[in-house]
mmCIF file of C-alpha atoms and ligand atoms in Angstrom:
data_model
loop_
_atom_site.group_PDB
_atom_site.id
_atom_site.type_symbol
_atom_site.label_atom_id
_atom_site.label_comp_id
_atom_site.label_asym_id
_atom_site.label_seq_id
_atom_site.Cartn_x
_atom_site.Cartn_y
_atom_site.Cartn_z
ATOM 1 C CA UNK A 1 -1.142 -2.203 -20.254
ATOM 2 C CA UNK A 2 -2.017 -0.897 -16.832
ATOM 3 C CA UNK A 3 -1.995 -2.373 -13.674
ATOM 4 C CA UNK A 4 -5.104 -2.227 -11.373
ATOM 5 C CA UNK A 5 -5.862 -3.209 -8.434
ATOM 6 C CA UNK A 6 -10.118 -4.043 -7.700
ATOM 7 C CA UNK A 7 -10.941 -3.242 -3.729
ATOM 8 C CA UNK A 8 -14.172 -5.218 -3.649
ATOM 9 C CA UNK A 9 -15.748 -7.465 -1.099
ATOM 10 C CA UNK A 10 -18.924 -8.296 -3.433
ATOM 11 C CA UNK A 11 -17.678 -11.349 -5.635
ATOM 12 C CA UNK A 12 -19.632 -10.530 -8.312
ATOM 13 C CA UNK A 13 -18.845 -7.006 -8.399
ATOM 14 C CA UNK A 14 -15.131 -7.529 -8.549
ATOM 15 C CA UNK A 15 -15.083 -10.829 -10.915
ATOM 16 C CA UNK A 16 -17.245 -8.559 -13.494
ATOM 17 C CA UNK A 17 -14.399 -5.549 -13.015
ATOM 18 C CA UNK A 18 -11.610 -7.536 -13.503
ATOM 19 C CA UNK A 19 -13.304 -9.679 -16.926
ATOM 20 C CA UNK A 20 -13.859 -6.159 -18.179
ATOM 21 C CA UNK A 21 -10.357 -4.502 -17.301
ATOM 22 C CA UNK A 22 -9.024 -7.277 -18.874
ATOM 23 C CA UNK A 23 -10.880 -6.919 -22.107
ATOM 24 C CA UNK A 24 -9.181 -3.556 -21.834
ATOM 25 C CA UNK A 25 -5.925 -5.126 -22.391
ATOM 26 C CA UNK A 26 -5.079 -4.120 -18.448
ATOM 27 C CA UNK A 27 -3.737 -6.559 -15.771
ATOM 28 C CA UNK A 28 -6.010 -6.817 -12.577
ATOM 29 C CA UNK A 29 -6.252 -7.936 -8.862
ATOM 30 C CA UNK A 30 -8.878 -8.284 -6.688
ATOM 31 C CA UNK A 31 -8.435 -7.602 -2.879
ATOM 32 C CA UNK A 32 -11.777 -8.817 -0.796
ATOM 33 C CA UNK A 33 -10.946 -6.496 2.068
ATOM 34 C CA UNK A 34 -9.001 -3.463 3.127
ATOM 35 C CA UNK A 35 -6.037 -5.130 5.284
ATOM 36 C CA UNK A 36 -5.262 -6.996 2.054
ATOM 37 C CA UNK A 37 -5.691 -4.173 -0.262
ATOM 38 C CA UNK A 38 -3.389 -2.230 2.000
ATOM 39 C CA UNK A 39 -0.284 -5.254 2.182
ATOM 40 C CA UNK A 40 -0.677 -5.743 -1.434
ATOM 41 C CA UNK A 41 -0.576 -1.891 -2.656
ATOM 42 C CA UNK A 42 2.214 -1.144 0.311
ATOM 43 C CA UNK A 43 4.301 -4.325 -0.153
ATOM 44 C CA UNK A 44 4.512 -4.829 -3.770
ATOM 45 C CA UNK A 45 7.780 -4.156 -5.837
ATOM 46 C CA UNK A 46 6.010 -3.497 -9.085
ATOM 47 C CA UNK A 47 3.162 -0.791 -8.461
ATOM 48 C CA UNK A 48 0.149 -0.384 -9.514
ATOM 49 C CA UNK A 49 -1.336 1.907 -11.646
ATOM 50 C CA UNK A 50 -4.719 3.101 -10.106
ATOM 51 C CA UNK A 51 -6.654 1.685 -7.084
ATOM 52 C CA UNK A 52 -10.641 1.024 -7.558
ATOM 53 C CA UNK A 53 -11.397 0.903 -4.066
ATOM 54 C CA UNK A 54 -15.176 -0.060 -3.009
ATOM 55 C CA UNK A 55 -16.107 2.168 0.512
ATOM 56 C CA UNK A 56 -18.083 -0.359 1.959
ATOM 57 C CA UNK A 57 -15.672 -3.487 2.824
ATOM 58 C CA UNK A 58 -15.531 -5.779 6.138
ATOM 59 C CA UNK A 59 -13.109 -4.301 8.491
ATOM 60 C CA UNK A 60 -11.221 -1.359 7.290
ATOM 61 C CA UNK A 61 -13.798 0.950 5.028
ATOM 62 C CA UNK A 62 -12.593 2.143 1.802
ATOM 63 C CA UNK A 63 -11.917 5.897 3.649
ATOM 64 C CA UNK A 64 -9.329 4.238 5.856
ATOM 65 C CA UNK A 65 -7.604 2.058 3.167
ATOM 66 C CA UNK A 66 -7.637 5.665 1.311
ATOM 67 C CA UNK A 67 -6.153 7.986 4.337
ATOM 68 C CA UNK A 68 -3.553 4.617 5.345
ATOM 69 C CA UNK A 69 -2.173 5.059 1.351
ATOM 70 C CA UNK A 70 -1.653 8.532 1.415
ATOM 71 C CA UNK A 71 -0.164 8.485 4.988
ATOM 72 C CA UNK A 72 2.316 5.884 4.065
ATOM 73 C CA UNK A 73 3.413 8.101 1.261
ATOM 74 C CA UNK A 74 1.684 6.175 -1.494
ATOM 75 C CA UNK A 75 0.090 8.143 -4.273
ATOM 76 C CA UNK A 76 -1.273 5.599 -6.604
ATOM 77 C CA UNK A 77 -4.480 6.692 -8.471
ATOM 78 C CA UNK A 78 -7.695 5.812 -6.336
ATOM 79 C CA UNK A 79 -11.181 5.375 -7.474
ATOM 80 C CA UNK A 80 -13.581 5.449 -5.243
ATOM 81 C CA UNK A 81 -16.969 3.632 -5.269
ATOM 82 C CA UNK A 82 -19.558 5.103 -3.144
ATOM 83 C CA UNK A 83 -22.961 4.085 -2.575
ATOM 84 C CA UNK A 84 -25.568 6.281 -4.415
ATOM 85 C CA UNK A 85 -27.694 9.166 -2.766
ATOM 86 C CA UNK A 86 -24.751 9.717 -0.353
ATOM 87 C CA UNK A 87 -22.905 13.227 -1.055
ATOM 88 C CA UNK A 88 -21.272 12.553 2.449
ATOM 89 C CA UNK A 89 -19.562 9.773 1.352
ATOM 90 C CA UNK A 90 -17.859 11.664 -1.934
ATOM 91 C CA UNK A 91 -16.884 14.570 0.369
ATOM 92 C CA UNK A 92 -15.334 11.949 3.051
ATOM 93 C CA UNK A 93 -13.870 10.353 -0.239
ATOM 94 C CA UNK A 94 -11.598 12.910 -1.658
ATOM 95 C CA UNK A 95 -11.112 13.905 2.331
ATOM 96 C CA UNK A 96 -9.256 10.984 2.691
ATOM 97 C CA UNK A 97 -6.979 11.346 -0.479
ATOM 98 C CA UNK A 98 -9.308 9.681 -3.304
ATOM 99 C CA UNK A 99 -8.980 11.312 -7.143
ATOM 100 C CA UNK A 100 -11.905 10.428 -8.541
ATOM 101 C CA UNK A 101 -15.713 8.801 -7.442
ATOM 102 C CA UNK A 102 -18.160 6.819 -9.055
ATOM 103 C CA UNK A 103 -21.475 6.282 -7.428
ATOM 104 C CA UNK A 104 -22.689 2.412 -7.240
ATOM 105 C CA UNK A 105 -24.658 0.806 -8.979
ATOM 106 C CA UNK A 106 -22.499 2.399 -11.947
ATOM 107 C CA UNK A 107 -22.656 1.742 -15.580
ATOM 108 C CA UNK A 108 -19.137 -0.362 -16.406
ATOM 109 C CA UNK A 109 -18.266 1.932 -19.221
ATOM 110 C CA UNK A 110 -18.678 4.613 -16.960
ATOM 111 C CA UNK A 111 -15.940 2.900 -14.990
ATOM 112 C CA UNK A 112 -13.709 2.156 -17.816
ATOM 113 C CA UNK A 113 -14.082 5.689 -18.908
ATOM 114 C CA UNK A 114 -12.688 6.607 -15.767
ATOM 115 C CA UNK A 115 -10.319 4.489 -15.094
ATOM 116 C CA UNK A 116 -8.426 5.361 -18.582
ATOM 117 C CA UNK A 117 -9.411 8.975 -17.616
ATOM 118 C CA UNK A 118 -6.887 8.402 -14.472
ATOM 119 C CA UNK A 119 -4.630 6.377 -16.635
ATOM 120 C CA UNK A 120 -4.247 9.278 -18.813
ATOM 121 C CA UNK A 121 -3.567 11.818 -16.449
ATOM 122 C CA UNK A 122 -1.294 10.203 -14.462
ATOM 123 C CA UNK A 123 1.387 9.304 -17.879
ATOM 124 C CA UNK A 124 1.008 13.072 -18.956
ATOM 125 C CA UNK A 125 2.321 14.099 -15.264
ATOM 126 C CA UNK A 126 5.213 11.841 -15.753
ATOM 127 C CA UNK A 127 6.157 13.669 -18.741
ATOM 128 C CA UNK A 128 8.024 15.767 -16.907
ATOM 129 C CA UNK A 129 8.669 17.927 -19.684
ATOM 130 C CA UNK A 130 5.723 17.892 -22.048
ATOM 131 C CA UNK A 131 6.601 21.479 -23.817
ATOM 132 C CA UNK A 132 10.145 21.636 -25.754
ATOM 133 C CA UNK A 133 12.341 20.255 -22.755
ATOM 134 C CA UNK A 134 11.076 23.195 -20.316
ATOM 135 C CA UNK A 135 10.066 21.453 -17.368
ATOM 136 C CA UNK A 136 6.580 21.601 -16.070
ATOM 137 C CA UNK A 137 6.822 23.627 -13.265
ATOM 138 C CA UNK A 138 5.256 26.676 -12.027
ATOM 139 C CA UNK A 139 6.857 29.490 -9.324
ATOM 140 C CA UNK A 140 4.942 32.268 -7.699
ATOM 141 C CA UNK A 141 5.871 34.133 -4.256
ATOM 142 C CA UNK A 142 8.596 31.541 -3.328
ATOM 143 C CA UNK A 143 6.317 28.568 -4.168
ATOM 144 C CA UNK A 144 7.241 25.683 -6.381
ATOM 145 C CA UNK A 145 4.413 24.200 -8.274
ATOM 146 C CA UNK A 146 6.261 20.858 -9.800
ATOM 147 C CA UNK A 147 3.998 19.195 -11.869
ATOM 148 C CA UNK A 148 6.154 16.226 -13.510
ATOM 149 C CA UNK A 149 7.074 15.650 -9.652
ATOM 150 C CA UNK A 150 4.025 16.161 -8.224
ATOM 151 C CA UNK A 151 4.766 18.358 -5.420
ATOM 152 C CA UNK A 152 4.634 21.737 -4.229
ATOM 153 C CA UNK A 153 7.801 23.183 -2.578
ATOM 154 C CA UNK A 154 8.333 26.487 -0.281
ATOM 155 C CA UNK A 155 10.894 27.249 2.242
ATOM 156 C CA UNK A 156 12.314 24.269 3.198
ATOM 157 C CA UNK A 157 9.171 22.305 2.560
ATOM 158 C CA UNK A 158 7.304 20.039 0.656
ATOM 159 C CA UNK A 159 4.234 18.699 0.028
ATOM 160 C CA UNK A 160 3.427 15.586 -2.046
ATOM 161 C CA UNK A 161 0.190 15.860 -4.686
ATOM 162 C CA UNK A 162 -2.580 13.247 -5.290
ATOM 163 C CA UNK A 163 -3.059 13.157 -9.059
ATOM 164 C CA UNK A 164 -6.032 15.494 -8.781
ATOM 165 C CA UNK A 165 -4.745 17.785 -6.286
ATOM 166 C CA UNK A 166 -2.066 18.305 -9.394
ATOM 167 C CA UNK A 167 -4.855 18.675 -11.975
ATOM 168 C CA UNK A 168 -6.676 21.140 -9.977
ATOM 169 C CA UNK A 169 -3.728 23.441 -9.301
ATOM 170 C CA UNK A 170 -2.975 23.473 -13.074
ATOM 171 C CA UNK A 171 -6.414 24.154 -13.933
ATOM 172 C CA UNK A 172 -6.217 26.823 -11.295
ATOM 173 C CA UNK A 173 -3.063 28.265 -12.418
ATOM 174 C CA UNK A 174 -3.975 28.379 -16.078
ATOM 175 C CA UNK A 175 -7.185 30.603 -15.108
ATOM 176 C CA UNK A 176 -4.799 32.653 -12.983
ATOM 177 C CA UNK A 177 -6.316 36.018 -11.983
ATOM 178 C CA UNK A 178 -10.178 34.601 -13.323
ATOM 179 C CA UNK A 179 -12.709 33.831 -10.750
ATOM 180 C CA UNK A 180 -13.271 29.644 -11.634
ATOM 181 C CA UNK A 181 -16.842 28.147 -10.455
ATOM 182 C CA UNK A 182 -16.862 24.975 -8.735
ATOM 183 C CA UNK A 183 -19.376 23.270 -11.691
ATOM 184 C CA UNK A 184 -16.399 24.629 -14.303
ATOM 185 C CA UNK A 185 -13.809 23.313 -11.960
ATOM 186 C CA UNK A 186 -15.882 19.707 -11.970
ATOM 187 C CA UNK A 187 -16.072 19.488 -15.801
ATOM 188 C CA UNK A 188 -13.497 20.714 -16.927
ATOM 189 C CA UNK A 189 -10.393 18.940 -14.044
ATOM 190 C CA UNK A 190 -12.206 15.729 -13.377
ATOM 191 C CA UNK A 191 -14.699 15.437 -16.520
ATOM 192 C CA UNK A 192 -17.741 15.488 -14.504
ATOM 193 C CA UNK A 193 -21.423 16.902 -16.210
ATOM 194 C CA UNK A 194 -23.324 14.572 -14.241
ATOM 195 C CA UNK A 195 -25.510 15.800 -11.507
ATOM 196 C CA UNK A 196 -22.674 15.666 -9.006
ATOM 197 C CA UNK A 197 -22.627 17.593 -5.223
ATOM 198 C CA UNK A 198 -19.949 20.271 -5.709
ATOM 199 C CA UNK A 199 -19.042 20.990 -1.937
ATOM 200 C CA UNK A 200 -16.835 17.878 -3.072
ATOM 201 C CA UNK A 201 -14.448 21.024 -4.729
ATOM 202 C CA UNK A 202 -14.292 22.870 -1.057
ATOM 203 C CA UNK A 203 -12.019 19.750 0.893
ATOM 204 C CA UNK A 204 -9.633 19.698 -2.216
ATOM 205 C CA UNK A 205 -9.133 23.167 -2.178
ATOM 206 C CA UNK A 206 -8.895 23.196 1.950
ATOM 207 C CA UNK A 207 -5.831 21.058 1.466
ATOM 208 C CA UNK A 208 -4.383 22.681 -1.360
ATOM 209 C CA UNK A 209 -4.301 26.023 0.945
ATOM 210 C CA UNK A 210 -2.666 23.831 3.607
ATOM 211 C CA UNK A 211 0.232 23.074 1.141
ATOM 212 C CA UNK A 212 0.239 27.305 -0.322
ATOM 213 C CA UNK A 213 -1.002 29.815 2.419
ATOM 214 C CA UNK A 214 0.909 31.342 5.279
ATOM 215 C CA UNK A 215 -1.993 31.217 6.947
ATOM 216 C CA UNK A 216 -4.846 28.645 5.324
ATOM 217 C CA UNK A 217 -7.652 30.334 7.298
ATOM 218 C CA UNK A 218 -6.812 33.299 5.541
ATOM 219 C CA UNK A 219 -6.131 32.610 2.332
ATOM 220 C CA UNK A 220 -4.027 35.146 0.118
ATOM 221 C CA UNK A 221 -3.772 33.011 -3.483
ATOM 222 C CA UNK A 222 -6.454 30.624 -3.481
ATOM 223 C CA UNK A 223 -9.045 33.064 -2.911
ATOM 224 C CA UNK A 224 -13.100 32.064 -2.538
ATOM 225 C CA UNK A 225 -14.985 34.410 -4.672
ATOM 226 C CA UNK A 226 -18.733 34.759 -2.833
ATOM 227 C CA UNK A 227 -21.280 32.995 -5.085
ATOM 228 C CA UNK A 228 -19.063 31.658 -7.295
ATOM 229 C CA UNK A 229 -16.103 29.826 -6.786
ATOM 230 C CA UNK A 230 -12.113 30.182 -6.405
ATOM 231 C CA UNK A 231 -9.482 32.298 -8.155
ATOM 232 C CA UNK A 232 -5.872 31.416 -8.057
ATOM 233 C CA UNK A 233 -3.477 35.329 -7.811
ATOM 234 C CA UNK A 234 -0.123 34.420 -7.854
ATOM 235 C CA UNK A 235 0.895 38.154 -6.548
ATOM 236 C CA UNK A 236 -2.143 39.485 -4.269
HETATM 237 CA CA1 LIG B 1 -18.630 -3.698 -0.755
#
């Protein structure tokens, strides 16, 4: 059993969300606004397990509630519900630390779907050591890549990952050397064949460089391959 929390201003919305969650054998809160969402998530002794958190609430907007989270440290699982027709919106989305997006209106298995989808993920990165005790990390040119801990490490420094920032860099490390296109990288990390805008790739990988590169406007091992996508060299 999971625990989720429901970001929703829209009473019906959010009474619907939690009757279904719960015929999904999960425990769920609703927050009608973003202040709330925020004191409950931030000031609660037993976490929760994933965040669906509606953009468009009274007072602070789902971005904010999103960017506040991460700021503060907190890397629970978020959902994000958008409003349909708005590729902006997605982009701003993961921008502000979101995993996944679902466009509203949305089909509710849709939502379930992707709500065990994040679930999932986020108990086979606390494995920390899925493979015969080895743990599930990754080193290349003085860079930790810790997957059970969720953080990258290099000189002195480190860098928490959202859930998907993790799922991306393993993708990306797994196709080491291989040019990956951003439709590929959309399927096959967050399970995506919709029609779905895929610019939403670029601000991920922008932050990932951030946490790798010397120099992020110049990226040495998250190149951009012209016309097609990214390609992860450990040793340029
Ligand atoms: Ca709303």
């Amino acid at each position: 059993m999971a625990r989720i929390l429901i970001v929703e201003d829209e009473q019906h919305i959010a009474d619907g969300l939690r009757f279904n969650l719960e015929e999904e054998g999960h425990d769920a809160d609703v927050a009608s606004n973003g202040e709330r969402a925020l004191g409950l998530i931030l000031g609660e002794r037993r976490p929760f397990d994933t965040v669906i958190l509606d953009v468009m609430l009274p007072g602070k907007d789902g971005f904010a509630v999103a960017s506040e989270l991460r700021a503060a440290g907190q890397y629970v699982p978020i959902l994000m519900l958008t409003a349909r027709g708005r590729p902006e919106d997605v982009l701003r989305g993961f921008e502000a630390g979101a995993d996944d997006y679902l466009p509203k209106p949305f089909d509710l298995s849709i939502l379930i779907a992707r709500v065990n989808g994040l679930l999932r993920r986020r108990r086979w990165n606390e494995q920390d050591a899925p493979q015969g005790g080895a743990a599930d990390v990754y080193t290349f040119a003085g860079r930790t890549l810790d997957f059970g801990a969720m953080e990258v490490r290099m000189a002195g420094r480190s860098h928490r990952l959202t859930l998907m920032e993790c799922e991306l860099l393993r993708y990306l490390v797994k196709n080491a050397g291989q040019p990956v296109s951003r439709r590929a990288i959309l399927e096959q990390v967050w399970g995506l064949h919709e029609e779905t805008d895929t610019r939403a790739i670029d601000n991920f990988i922008v932050r990932l460089r951030r946490y790798l590169e010397d120099r992020p406007a110049a990226p040495k091992y998250l190149q951009t391959v012209r016309g097609v996508g990214y390609r992860f060299v450990p040793q340029p």
